mmCIF file of C-alpha atoms in Angstrom:
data_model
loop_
_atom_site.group_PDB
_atom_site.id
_atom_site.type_symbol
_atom_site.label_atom_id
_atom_site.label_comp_id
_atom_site.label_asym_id
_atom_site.label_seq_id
_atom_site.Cartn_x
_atom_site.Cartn_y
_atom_site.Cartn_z
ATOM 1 C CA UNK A 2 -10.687 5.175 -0.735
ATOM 2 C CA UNK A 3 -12.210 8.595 0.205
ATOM 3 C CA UNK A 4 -14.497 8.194 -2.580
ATOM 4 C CA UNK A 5 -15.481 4.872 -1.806
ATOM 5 C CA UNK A 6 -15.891 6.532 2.292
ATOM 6 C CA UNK A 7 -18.144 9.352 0.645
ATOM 7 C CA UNK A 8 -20.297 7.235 -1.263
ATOM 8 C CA UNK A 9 -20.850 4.613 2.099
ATOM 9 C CA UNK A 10 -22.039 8.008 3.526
ATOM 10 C CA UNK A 11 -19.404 9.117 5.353
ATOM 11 C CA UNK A 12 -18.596 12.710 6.454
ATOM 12 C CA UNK A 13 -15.232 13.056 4.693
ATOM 13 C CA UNK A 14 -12.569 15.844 5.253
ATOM 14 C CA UNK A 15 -9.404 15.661 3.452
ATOM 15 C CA UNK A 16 -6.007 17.157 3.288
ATOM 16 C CA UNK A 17 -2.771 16.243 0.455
ATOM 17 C CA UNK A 18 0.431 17.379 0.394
ATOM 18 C CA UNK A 19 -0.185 18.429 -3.041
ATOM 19 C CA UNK A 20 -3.660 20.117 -2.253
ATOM 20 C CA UNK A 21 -4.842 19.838 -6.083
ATOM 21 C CA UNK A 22 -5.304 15.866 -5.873
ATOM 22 C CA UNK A 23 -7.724 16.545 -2.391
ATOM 23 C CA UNK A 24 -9.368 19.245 -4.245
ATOM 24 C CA UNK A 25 -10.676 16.642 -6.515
ATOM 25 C CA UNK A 26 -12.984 14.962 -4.351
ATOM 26 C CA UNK A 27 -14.387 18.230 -3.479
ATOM 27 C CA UNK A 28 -17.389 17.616 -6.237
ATOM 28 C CA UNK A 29 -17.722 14.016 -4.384
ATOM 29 C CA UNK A 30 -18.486 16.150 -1.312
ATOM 30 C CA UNK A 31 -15.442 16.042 0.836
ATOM 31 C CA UNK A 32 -14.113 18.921 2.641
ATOM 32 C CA UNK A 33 -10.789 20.190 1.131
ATOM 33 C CA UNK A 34 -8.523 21.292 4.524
ATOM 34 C CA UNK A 35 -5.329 23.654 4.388
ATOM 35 C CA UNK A 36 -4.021 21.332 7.066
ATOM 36 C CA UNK A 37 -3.717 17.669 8.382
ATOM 37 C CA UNK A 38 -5.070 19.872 11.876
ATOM 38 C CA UNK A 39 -7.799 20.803 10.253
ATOM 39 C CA UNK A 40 -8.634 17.731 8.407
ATOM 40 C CA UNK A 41 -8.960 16.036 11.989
ATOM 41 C CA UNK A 42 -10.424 18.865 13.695
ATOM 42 C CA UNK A 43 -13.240 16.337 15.407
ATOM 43 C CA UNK A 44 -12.942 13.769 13.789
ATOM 44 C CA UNK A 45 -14.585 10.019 15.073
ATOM 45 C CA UNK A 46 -11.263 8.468 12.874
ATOM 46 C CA UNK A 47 -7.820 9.870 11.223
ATOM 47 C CA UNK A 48 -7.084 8.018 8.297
ATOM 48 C CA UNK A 49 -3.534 8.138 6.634
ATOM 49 C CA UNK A 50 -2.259 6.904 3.661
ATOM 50 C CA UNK A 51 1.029 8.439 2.760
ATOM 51 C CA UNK A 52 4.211 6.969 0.854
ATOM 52 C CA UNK A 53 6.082 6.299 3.737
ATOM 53 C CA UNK A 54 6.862 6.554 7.449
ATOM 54 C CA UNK A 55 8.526 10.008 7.735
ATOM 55 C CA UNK A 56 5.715 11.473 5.738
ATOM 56 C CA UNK A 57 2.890 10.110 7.822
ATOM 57 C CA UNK A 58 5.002 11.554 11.015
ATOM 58 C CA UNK A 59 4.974 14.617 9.474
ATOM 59 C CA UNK A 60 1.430 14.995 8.976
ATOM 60 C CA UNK A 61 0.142 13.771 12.061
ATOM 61 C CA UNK A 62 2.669 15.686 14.797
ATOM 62 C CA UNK A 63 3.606 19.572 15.049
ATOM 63 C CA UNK A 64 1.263 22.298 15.460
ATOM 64 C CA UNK A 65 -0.859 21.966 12.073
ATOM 65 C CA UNK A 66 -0.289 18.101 12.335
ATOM 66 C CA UNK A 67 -3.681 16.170 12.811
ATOM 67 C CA UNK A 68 -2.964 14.452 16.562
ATOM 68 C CA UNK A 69 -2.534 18.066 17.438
ATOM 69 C CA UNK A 70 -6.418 18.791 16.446
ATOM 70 C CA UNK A 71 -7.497 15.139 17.077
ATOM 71 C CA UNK A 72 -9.931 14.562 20.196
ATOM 72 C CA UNK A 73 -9.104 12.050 22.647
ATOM 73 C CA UNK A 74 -11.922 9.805 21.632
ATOM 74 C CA UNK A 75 -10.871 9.376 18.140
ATOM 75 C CA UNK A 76 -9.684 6.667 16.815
ATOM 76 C CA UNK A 77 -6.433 6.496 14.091
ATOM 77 C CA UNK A 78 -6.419 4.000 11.257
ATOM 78 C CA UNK A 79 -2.679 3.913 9.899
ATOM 79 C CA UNK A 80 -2.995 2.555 6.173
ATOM 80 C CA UNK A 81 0.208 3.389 4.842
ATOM 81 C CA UNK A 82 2.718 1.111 4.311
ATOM 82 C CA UNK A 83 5.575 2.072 6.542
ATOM 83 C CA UNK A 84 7.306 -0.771 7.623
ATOM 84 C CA UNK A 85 7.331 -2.333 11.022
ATOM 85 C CA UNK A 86 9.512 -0.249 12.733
ATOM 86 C CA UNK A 87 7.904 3.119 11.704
ATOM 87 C CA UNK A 88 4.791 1.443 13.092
ATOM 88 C CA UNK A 89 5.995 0.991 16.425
ATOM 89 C CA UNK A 90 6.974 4.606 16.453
ATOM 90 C CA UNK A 91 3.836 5.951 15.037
ATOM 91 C CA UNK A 92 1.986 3.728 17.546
ATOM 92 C CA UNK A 93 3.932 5.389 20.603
ATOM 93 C CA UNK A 94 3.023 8.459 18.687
ATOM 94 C CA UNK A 95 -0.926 8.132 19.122
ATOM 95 C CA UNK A 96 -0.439 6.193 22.899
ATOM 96 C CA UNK A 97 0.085 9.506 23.928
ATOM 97 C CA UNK A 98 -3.246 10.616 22.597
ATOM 98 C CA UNK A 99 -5.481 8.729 21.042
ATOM 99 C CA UNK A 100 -6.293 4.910 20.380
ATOM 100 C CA UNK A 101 -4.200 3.240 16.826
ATOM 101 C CA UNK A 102 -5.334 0.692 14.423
ATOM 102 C CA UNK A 103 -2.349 -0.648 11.686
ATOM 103 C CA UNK A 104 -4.084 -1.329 8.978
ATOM 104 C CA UNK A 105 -2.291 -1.425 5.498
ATOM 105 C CA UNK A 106 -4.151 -2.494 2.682
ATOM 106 C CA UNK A 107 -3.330 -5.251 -0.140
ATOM 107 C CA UNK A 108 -4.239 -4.334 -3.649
ATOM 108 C CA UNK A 109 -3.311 -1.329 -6.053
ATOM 109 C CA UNK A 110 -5.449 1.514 -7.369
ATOM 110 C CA UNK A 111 -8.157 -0.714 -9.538
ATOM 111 C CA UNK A 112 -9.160 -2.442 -6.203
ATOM 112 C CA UNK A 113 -9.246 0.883 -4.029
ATOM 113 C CA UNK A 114 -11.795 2.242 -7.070
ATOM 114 C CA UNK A 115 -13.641 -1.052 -6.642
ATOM 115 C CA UNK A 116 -13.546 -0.785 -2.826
ATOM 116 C CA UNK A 117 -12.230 -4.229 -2.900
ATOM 117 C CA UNK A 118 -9.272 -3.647 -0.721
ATOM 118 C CA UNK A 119 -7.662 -6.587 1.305
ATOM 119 C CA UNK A 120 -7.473 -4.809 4.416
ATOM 120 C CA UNK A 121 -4.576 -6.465 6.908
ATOM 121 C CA UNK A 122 -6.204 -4.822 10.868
ATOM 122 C CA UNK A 123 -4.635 -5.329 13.625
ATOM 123 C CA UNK A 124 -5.115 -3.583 17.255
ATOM 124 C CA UNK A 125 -6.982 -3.550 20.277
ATOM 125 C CA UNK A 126 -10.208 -5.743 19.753
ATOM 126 C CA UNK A 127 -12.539 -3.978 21.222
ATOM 127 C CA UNK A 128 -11.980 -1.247 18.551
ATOM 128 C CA UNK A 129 -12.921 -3.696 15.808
ATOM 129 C CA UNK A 130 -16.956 -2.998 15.904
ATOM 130 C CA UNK A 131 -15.849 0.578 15.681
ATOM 131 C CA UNK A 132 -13.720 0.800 12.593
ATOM 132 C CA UNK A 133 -15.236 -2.167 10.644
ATOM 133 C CA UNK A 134 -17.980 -0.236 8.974
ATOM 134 C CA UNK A 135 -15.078 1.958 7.621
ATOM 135 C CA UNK A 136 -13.158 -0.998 6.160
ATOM 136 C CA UNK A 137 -16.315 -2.560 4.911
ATOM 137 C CA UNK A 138 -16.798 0.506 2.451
ATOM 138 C CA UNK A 139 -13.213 0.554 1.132
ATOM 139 C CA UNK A 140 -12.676 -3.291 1.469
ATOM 140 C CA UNK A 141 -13.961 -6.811 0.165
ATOM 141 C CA UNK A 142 -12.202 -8.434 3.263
ATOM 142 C CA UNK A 143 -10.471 -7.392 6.563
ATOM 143 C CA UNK A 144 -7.587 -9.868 8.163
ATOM 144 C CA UNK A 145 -7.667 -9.030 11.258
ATOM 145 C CA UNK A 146 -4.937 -9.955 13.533
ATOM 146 C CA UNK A 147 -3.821 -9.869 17.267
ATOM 147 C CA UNK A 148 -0.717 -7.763 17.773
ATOM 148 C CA UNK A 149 -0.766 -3.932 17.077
ATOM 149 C CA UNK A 150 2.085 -3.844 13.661
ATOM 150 C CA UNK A 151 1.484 -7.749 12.627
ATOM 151 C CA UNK A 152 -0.571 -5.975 9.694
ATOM 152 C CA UNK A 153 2.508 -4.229 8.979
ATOM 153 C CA UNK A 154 4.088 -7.303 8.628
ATOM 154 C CA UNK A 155 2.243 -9.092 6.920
ATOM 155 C CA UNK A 156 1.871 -6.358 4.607
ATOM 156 C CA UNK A 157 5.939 -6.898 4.012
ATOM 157 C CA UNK A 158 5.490 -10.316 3.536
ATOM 158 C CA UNK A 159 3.162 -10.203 0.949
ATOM 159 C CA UNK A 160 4.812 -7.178 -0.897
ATOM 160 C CA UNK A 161 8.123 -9.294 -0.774
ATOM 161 C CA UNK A 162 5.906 -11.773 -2.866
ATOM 162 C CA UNK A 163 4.686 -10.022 -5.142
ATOM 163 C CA UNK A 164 8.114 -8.306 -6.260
ATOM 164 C CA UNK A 165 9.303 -12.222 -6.633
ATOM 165 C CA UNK A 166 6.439 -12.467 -8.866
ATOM 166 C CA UNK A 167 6.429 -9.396 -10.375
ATOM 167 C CA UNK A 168 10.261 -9.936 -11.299
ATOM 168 C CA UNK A 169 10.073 -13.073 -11.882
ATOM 169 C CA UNK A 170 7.443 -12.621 -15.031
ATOM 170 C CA UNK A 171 9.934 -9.813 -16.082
ATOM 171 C CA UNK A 172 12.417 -12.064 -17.319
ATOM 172 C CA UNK A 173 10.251 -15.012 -18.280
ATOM 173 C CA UNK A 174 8.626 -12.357 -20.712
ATOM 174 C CA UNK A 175 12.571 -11.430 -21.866
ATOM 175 C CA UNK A 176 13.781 -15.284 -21.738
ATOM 176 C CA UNK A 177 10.060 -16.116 -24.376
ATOM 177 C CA UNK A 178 11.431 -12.935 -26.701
ATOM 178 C CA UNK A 179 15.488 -14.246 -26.920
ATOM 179 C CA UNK A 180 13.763 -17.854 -27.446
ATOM 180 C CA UNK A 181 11.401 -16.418 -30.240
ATOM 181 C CA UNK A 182 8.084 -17.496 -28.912
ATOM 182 C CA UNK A 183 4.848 -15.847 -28.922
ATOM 183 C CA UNK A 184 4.535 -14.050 -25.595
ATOM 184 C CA UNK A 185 0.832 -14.610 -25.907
ATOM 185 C CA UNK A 186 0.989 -18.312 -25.700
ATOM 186 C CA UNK A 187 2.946 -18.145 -23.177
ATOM 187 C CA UNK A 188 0.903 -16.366 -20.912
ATOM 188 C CA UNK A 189 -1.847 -18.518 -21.935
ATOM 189 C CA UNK A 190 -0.325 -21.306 -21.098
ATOM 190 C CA UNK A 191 0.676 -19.906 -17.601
ATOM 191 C CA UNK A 192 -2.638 -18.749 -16.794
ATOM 192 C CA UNK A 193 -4.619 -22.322 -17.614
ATOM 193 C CA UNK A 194 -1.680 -24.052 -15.098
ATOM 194 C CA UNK A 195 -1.302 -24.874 -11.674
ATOM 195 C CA UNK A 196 1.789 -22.375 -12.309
ATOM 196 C CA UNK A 197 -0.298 -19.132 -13.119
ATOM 197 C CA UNK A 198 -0.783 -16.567 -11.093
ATOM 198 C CA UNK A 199 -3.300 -14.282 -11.883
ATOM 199 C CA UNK A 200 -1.631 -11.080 -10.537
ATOM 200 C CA UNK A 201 1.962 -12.712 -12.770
ATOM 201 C CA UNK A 202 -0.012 -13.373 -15.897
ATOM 202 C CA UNK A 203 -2.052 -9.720 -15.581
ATOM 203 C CA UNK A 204 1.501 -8.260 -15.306
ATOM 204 C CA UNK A 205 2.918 -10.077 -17.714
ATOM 205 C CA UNK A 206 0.181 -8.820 -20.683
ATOM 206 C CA UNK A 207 1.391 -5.202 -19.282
ATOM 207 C CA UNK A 208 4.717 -6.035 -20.017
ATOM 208 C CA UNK A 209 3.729 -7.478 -23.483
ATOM 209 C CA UNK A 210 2.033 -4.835 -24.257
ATOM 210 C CA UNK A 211 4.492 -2.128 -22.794
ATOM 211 C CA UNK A 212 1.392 -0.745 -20.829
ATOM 212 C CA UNK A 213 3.084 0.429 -17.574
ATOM 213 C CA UNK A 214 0.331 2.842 -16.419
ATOM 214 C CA UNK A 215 0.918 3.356 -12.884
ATOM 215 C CA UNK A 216 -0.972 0.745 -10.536
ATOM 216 C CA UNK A 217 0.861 0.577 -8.453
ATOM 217 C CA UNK A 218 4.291 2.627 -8.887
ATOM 218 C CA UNK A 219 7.521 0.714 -9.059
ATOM 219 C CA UNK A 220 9.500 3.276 -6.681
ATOM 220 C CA UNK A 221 6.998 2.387 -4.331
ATOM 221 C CA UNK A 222 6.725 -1.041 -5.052
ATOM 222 C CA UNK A 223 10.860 -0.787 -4.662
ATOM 223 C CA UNK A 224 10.520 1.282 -1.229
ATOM 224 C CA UNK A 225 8.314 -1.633 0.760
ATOM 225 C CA UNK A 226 11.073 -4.268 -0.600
ATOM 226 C CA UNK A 227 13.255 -2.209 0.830
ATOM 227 C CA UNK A 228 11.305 -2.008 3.759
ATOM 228 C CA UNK A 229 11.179 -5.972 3.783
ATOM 229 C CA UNK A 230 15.127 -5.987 3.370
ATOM 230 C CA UNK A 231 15.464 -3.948 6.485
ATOM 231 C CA UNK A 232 12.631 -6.245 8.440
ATOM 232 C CA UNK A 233 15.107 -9.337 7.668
ATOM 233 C CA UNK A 234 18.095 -7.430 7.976
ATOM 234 C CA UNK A 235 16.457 -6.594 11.908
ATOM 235 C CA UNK A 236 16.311 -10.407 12.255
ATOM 236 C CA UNK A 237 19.326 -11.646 11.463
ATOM 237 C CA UNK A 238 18.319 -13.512 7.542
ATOM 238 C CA UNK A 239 19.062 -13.091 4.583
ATOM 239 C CA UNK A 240 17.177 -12.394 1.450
ATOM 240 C CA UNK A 241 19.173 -13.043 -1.388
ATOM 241 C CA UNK A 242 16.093 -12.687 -3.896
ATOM 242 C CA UNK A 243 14.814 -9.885 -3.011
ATOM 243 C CA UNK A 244 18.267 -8.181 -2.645
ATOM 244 C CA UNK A 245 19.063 -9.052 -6.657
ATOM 245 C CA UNK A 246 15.583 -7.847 -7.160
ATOM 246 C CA UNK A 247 15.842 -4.287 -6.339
ATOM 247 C CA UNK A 248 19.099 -4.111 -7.351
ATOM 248 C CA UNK A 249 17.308 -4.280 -10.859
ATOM 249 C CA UNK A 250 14.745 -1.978 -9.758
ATOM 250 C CA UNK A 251 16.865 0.609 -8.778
ATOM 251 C CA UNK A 252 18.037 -0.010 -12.508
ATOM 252 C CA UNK A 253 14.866 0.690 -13.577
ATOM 253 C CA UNK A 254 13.737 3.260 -11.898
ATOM 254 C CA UNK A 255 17.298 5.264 -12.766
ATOM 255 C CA UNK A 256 16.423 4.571 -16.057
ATOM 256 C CA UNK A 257 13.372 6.795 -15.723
ATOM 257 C CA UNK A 258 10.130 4.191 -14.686
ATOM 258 C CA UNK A 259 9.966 5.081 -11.387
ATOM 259 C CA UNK A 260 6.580 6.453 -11.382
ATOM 260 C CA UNK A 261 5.335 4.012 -14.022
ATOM 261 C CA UNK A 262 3.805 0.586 -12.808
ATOM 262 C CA UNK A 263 5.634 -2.386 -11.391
ATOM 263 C CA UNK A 264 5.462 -3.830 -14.931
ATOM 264 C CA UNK A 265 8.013 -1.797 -15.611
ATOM 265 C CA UNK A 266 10.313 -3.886 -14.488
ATOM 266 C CA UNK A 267 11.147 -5.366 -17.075
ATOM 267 C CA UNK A 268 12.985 -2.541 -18.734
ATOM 268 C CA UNK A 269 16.047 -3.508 -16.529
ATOM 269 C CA UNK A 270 15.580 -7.282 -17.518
#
């Protein structure tokens, strides 16, 4: 995303908890910063995209945290996917100082390198004309929506359906192995259907191939079911689906794929 931000033209300053991965852009020509402060140190927009909820609280409040350095007229885009009731939190956060945009983004690493992003905005509209030209360089398409956190949840919702997939392909892929069939067909057969999906199929070659380089991570594909669990738990339903799904994630990742892609699944299938 910076990347994609640098080559649109953008003055880009950047700061990661593990400083090595932000030093990497530095030949792109981003500034490297020794802290979120500095990184926003007047700044037009504060982007974060962190794993999770406490870690984008972290980084944004405190003394070397980047509201603290932020001016007033800024504007915060808040891409990580935190759930909906760390966005609530983090949007009383900026109220205080500055004006918030939730926008998580749909797709995994090969998209962000494409810029082809599914970007899920919501806020106040008359920040759109502002903060498009930022989503237009990182993003094929921006959903906006009404209610400041409604791209938070939609972001659940369409993470929850993805892991249904996503598990779903693990143990058709173990059910065509016990049943002797050639995997290949099979996902050939799925993909010329009105039954493919093409995000199921592609994981299901991974899994065929036992090609789990991270895309996406499946202990942080695991942490936003969880954070879909807790959405419906908030509400009163049930998910029984998801529920038996990460319990075989959590299977998985104890067995030592946690930082290898969602395909990886299927090691606990």
């Amino acid at each position: 995303m910076a990347r994609n931000l640098l080559r649109a033209g953008f003055d880009v300053h950047v700061w990661n908890r593990t400083r090595e991965r932000a030093e990497a852009l530095a030949a792109q020509g981003a500034r490297v910063a020794s802290s979120p402060a500095e990184a926003a140190s007047d700044a037009d927009f504060l982007i974060t995209m962190l794993t999770d909820g406490p870690a984008v609280e972290s980084a944004v409040t405190g003394t070397a945290g980047a509201l603290a350095a932020l001016p007033s007229e800024a504007v915060w885009v808040q891409m990580s996917t935190v759930g909906s009731g760390a966005t609530q939190h983090l949007a009383e956060l900026a109220d205080q100082t500055v004006a918030f945009v939730d926008a998580p983004v749909s797709g995994s690493s090969e998209p962000a390198e494409r810029g082809e992003l599914l970007i899920l905005a919501s806020g106040n509209r008359a920040l759109r004309p502002r903060v498009q030209p930022l989503f237009d360089a990182i993003g094929h398409q921006t959903l906006w929506l009404d209610r400041v956190g409604d791209g938070s949840r939609l972001k659940l919702v369409l993470n929850n359906w993805l892991a249904v997939l996503a598990e779903g392909m693990a143990e058709t892929m173990s059910l065509t192995a016990a049943l002797g069939l050639n995997p290949d067909q099979v996902l050939e057969t799925l993909s010329g259907s009105p039954l493919g999906s093409a995000y199921a199929v592609s994981k299901g070659h991974a899994m065929v191939q036992h090609d789990f380089t991270p895309g996406f991570p499946l202990r942080h594909a695991a942490k936003d079911i969880t954070l879909a669990l807790s959405a419906a738990d908030h509400h009163e339903i049930e998910l029984p689906l998801t529920e038996a799904v990460l319990k075989r994630w959590d299977e998985a990742i104890a067995g030592g794929h946690g930082d290898e892609d969602v395909a990886a699944a299927i090691t606990a299938s």
